[in-house]
PDB file of C-alpha atoms and ligand atoms in Angstrom:
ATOM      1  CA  UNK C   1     -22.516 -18.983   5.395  1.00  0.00           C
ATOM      2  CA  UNK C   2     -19.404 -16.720   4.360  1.00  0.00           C
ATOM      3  CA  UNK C   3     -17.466 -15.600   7.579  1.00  0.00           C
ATOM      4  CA  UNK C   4     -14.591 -13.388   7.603  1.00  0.00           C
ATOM      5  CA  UNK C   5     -12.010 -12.473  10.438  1.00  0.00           C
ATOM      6  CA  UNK C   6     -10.762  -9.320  10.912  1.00  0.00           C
ATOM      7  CA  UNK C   7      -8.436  -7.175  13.224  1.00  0.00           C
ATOM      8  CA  UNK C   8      -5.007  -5.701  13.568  1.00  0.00           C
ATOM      9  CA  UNK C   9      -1.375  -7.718  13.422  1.00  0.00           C
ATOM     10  CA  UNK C  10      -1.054 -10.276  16.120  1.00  0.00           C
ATOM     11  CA  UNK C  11      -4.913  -9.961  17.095  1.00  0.00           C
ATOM     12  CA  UNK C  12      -4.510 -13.823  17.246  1.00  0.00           C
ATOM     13  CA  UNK C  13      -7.149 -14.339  14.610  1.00  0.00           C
ATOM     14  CA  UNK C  14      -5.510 -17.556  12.928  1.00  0.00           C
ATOM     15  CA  UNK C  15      -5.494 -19.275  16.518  1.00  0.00           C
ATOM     16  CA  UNK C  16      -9.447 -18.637  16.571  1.00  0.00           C
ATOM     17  CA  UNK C  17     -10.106 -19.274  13.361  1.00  0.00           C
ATOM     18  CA  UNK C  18      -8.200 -22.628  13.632  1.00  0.00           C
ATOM     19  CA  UNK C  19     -10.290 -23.622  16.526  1.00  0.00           C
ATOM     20  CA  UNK C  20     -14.001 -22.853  15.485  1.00  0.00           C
ATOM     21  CA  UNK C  21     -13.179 -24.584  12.257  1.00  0.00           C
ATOM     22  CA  UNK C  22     -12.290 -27.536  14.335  1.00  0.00           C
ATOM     23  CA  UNK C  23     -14.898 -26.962  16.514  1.00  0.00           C
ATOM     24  CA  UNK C  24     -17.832 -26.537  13.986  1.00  0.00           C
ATOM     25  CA  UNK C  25     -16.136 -29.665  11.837  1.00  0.00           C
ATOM     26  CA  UNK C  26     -16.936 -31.589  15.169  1.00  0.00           C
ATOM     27  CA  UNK C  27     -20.516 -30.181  15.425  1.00  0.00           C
ATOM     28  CA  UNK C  28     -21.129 -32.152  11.657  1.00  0.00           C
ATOM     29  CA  UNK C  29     -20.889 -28.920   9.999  1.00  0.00           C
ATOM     30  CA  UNK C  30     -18.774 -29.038   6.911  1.00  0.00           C
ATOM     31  CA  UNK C  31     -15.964 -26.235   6.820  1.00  0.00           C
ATOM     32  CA  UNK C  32     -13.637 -24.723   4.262  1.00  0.00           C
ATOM     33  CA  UNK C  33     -10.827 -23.327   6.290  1.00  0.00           C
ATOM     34  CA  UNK C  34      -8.516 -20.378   3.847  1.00  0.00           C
ATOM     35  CA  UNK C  35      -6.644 -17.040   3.950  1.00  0.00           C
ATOM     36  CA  UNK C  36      -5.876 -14.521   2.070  1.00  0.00           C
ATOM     37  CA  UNK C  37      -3.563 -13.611   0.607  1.00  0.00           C
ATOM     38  CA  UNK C  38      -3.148 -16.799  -0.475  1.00  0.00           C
ATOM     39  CA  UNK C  39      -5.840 -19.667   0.008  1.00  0.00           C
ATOM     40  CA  UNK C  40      -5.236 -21.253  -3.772  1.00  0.00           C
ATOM     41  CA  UNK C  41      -1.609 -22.246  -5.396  1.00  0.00           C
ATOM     42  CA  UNK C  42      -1.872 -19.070  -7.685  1.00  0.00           C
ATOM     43  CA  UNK C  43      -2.485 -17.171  -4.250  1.00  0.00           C
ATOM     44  CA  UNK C  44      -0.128 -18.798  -2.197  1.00  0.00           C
ATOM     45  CA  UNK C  45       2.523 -17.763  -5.291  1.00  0.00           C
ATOM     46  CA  UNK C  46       0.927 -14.267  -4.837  1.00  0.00           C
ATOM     47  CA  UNK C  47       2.112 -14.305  -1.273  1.00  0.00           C
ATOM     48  CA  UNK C  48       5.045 -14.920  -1.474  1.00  0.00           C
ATOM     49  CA  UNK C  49       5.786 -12.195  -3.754  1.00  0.00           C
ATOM     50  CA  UNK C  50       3.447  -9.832  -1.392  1.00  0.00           C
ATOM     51  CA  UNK C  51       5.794 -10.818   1.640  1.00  0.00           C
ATOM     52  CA  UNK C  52       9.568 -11.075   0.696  1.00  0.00           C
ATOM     53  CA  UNK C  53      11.800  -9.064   1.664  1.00  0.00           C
ATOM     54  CA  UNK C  54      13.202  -8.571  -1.422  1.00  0.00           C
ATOM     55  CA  UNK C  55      10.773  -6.375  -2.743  1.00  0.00           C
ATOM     56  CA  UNK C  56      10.759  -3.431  -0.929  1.00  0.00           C
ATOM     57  CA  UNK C  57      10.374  -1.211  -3.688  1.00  0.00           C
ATOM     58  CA  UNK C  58       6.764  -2.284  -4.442  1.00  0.00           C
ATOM     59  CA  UNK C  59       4.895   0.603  -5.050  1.00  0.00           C
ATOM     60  CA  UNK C  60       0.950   0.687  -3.862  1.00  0.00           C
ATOM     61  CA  UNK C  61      -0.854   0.323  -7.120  1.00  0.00           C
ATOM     62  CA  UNK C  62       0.726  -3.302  -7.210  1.00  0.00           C
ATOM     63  CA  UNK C  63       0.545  -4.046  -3.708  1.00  0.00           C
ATOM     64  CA  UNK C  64      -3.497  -3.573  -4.237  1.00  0.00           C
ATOM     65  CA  UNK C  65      -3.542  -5.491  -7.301  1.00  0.00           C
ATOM     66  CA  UNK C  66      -1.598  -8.382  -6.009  1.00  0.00           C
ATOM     67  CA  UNK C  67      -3.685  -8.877  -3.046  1.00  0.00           C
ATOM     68  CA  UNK C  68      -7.097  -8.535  -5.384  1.00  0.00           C
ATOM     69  CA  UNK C  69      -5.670 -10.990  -7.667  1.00  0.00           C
ATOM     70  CA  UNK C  70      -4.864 -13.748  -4.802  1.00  0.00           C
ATOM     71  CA  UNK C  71      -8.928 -12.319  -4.008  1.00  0.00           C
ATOM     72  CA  UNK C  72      -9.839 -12.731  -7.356  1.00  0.00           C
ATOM     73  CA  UNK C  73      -8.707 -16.243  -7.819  1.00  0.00           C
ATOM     74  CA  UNK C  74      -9.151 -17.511  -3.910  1.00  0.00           C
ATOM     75  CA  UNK C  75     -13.335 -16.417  -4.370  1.00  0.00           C
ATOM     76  CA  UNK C  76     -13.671 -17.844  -7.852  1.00  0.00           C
ATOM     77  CA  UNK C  77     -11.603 -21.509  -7.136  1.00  0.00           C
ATOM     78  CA  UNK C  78     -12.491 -22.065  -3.406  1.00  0.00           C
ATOM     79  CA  UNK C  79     -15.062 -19.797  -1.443  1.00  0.00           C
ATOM     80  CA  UNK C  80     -18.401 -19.345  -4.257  1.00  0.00           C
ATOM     81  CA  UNK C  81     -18.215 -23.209  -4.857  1.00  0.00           C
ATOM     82  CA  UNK C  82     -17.904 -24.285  -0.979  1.00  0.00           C
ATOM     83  CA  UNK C  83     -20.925 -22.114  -0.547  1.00  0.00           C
ATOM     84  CA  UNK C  84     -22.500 -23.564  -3.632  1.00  0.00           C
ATOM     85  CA  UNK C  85     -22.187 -26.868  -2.297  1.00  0.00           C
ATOM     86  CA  UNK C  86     -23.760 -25.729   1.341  1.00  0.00           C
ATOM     87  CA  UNK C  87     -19.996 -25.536   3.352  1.00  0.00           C
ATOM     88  CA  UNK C  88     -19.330 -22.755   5.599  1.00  0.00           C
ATOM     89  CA  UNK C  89     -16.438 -20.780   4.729  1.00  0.00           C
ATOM     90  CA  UNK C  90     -13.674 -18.957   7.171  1.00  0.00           C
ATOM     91  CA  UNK C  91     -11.706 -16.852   5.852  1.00  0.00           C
ATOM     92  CA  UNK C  92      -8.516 -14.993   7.676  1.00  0.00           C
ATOM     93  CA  UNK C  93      -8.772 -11.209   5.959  1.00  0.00           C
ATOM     94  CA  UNK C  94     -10.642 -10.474   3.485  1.00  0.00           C
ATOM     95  CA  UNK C  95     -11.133  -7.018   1.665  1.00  0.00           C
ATOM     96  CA  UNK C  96     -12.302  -5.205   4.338  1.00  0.00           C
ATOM     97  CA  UNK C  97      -8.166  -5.502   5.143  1.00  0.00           C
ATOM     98  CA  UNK C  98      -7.777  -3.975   2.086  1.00  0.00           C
ATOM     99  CA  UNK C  99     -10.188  -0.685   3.073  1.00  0.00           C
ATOM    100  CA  UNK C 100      -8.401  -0.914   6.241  1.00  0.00           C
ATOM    101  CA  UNK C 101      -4.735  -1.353   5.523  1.00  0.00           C
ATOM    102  CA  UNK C 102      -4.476   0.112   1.794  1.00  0.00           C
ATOM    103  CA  UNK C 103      -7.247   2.416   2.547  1.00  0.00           C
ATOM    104  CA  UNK C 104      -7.393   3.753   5.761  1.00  0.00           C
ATOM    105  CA  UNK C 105      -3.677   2.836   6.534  1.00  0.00           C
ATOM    106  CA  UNK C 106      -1.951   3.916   3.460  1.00  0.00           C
ATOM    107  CA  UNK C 107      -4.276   6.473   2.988  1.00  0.00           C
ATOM    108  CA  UNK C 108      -5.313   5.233  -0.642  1.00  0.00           C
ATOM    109  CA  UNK C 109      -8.462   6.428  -2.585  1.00  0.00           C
ATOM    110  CA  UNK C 110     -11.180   4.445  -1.282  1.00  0.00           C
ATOM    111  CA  UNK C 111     -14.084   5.034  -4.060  1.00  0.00           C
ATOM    112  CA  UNK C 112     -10.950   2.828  -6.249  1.00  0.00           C
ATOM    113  CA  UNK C 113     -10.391   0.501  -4.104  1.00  0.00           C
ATOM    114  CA  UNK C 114     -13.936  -0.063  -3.900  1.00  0.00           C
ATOM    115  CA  UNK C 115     -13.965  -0.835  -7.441  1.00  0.00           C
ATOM    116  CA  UNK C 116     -11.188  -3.078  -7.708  1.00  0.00           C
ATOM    117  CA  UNK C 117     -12.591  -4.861  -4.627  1.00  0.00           C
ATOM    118  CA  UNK C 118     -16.131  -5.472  -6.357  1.00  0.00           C
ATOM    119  CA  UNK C 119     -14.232  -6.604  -9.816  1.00  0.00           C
ATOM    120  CA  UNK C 120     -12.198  -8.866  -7.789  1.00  0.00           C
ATOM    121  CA  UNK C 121     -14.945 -10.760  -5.436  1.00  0.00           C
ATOM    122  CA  UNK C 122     -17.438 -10.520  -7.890  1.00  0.00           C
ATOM    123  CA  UNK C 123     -19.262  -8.644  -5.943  1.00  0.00           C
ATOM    124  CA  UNK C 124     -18.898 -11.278  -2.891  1.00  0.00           C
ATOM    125  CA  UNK C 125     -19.544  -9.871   0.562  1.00  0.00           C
ATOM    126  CA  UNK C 126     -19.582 -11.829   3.690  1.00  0.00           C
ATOM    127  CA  UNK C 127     -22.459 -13.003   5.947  1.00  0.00           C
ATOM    128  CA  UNK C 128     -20.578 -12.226   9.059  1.00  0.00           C
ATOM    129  CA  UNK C 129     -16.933 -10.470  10.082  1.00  0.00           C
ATOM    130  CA  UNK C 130     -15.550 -10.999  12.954  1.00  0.00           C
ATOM    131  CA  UNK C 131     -13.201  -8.420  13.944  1.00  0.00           C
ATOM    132  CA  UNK C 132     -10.409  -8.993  16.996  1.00  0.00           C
ATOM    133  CA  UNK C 133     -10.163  -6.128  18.685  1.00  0.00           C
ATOM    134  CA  UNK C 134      -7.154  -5.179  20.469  1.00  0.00           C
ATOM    135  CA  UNK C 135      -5.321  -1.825  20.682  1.00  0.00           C
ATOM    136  CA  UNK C 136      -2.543  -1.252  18.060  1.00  0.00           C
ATOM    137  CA  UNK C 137      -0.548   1.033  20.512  1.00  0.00           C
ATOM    138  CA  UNK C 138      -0.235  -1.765  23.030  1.00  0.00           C
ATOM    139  CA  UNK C 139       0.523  -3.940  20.444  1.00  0.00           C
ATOM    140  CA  UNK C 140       3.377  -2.032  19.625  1.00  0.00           C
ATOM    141  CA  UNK C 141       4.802  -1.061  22.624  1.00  0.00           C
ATOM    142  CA  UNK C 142       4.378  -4.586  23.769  1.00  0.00           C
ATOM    143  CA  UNK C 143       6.767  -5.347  20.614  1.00  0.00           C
ATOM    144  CA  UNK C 144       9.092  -2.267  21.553  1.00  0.00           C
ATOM    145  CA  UNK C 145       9.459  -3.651  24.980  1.00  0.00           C
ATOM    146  CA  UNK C 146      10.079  -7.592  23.491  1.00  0.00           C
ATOM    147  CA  UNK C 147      13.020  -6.144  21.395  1.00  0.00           C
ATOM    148  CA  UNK C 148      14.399  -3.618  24.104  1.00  0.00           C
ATOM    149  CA  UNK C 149      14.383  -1.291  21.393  1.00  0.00           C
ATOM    150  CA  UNK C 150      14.194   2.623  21.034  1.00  0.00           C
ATOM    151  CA  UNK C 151      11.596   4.652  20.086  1.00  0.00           C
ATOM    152  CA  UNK C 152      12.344   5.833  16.743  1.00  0.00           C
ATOM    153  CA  UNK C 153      10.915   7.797  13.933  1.00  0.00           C
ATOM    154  CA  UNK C 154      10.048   4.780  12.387  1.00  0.00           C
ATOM    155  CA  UNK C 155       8.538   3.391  15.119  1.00  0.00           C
ATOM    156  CA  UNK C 156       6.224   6.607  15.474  1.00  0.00           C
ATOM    157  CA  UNK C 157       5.661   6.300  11.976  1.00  0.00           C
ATOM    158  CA  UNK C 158       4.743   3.184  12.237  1.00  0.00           C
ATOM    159  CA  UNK C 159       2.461   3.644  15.578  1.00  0.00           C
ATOM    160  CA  UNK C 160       0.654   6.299  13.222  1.00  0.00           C
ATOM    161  CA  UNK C 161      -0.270   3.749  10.478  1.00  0.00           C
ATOM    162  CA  UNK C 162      -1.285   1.279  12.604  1.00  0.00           C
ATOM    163  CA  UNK C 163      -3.563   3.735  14.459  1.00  0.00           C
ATOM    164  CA  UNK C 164      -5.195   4.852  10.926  1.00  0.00           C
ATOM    165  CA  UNK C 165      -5.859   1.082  10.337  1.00  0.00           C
ATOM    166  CA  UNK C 166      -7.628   0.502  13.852  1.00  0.00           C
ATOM    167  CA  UNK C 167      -9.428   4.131  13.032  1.00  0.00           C
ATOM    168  CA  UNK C 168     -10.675   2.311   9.495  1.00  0.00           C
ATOM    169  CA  UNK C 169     -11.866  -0.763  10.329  1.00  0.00           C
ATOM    170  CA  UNK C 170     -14.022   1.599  13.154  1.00  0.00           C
ATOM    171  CA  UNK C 171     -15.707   3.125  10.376  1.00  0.00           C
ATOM    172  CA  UNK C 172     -16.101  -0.193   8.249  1.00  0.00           C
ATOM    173  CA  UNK C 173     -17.742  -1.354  11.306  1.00  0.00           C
ATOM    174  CA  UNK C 174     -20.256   1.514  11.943  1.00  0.00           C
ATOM    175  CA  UNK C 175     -20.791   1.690   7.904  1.00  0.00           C
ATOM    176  CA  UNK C 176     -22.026  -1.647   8.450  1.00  0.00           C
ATOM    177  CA  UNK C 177     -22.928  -2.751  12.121  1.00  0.00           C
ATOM    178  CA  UNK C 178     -25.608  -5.634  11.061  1.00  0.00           C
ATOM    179  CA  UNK C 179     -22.331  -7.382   9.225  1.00  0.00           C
ATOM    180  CA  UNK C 180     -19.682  -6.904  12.100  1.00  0.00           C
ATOM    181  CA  UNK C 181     -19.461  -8.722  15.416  1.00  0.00           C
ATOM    182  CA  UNK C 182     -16.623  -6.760  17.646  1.00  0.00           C
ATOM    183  CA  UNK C 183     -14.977  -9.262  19.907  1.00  0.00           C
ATOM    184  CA  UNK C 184     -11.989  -8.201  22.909  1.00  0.00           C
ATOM    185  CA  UNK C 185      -9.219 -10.074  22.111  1.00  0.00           C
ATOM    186  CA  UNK C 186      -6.897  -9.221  24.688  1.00  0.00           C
ATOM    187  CA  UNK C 187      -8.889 -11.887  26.770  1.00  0.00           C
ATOM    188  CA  UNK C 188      -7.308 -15.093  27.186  1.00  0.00           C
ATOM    189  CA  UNK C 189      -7.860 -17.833  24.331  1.00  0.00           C
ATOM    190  CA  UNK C 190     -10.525 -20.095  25.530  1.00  0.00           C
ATOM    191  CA  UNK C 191     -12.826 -17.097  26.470  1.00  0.00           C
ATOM    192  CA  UNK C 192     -12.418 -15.295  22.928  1.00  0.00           C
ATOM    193  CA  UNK C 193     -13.124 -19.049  20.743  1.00  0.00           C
ATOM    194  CA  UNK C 194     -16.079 -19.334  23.119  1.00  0.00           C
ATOM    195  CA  UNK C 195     -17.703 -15.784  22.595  1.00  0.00           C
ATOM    196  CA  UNK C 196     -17.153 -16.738  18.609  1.00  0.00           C
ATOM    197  CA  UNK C 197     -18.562 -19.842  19.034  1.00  0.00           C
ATOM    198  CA  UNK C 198     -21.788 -18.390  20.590  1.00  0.00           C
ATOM    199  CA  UNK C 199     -21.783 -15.873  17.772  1.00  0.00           C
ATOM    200  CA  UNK C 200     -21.328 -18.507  15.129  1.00  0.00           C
ATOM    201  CA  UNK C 201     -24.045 -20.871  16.342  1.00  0.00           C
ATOM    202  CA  UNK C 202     -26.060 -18.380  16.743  1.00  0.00           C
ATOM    203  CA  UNK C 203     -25.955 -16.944  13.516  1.00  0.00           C
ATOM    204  CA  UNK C 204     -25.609 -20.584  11.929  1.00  0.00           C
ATOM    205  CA  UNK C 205     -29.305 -21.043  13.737  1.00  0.00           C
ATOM    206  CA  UNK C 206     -31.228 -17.815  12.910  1.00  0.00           C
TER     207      UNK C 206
HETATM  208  P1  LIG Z 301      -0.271 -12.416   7.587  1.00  0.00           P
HETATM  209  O1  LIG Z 301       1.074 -13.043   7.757  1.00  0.00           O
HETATM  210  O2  LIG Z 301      -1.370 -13.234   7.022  1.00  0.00           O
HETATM  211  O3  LIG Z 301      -0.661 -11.800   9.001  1.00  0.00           O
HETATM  212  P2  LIG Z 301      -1.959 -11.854   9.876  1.00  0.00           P
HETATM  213  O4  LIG Z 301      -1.825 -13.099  10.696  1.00  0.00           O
HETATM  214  O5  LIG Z 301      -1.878 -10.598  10.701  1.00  0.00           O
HETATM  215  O6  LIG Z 301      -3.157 -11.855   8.969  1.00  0.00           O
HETATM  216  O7  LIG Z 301      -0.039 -11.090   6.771  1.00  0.00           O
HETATM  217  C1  LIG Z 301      -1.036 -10.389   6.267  1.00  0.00           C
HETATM  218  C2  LIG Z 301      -0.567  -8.950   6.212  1.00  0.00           C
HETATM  219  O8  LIG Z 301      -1.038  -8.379   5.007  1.00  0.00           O
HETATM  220  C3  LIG Z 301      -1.132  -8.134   7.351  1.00  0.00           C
HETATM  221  O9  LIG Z 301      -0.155  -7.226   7.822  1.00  0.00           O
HETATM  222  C4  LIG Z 301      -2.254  -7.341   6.690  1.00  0.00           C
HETATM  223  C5  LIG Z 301      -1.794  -7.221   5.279  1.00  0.00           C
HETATM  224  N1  LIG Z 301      -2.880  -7.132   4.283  1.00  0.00           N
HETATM  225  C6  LIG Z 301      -3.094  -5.937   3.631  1.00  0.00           C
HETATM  226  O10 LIG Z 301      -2.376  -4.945   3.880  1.00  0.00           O
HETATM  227  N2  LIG Z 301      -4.090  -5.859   2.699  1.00  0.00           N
HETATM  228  C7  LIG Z 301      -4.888  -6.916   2.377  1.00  0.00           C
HETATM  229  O11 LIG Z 301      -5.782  -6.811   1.510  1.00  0.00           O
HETATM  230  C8  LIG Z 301      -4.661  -8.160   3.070  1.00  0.00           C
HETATM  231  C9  LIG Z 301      -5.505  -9.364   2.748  1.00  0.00           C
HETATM  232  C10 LIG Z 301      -3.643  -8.229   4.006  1.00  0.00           C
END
């Protein structure tokens, strides 16, 4: 079983994540816990270069290819040979971020990405995605209000691409409705893990 989690900055995905690995590790079941990017040495050295500062003048194209190629290597290494061996794989993000984010959010051509997606996972799509869903406006303004900032231009931009993202992974999720499970995630922590739980088990069992 190949299970994905999805959802917008700060949906608190790697706190659930964390704890259904730890709770399906104590149920017997064997668990590979990753993340992309990143997940393998090559992709953690991907990451970092993804996520410094000091390369702000990355353009697109290699943003896309740097995240495939920590996909590329994280599937081929780690995920196909955990499921090989029967282990049920979480991963945090996965390439629907990629539609979402790239896509949707940076408004890139989506039949490509598509492509580069399918050469990268060799064709690998998961069982089951969760996606957190919280909205990315209160999200924001929550952050606004933390900093005791003002609104700004970059904020609104900002606010805009965030709101394309949450639009995208709408549509990934009514492309494919069998594959998603939407959960609320502005609930309080022990109520989220045990809706996934349910959903997990559940699926684990059919
Ligand atoms: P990360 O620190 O892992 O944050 P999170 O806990 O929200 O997952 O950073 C991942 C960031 O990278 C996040 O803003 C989403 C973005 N991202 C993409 O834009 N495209 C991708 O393909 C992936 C995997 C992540």
């Amino acid at each position: 079983m190949f299970i994905t989690f999805e959802g917008p900055d700060g949906c608190g995905k790697t706190t659930q994540i964390t704890l259904l690995a730890r709770y399906l590790s104590g149920q017997g079941i064997a668990v590979c816990h990753t993340r992309e990017p990143g997940g393998t040495s090559i992709g953690e050295q991907v990451r970092s270069i993804l996520h410094s500062q000091d390369n702000q003048e990355m353009v697109s194209q290699a943003e896309i290819l740097l995240y495939s190629a920590s996909r590329a290597q994280l599937v081929a290494e780690k995920i196909i040979p955990a499921l090989t061996e029967g282990t049920t794989v979480l991963c945090d993000r996965y390439y629907d971020s990629t539609l979402a984010y790239q896509g949707y959010g940076r408004q890139l051509d989506l039949e490509t990405l598509h492509l580069i997606t399918e050469f990268a996972t060799q064709g690998l799509k998961p069982d089951l995605t969760l996606y957190l869903d919280i909205d990315p406006e209160a999200g924001l303004r929550r952050r606004q209000i933390d900093q005791a900032a003002e609104w700004n231009r970059l904020d609104a931009l900002a606010l805009d691409f965030h709101r394309r993202v949450h639009e995208g992974y709408h549509r990934l999720m009514e492309a494919e409705p069998d594959r998603w499970v939407k959960v609320d995630a502005a609930r309080p922590v022990e109520v989220i893990q045990t809706e996934i739980q349910q959903i997990v088990i559940e699926k684990l069992n059919r």
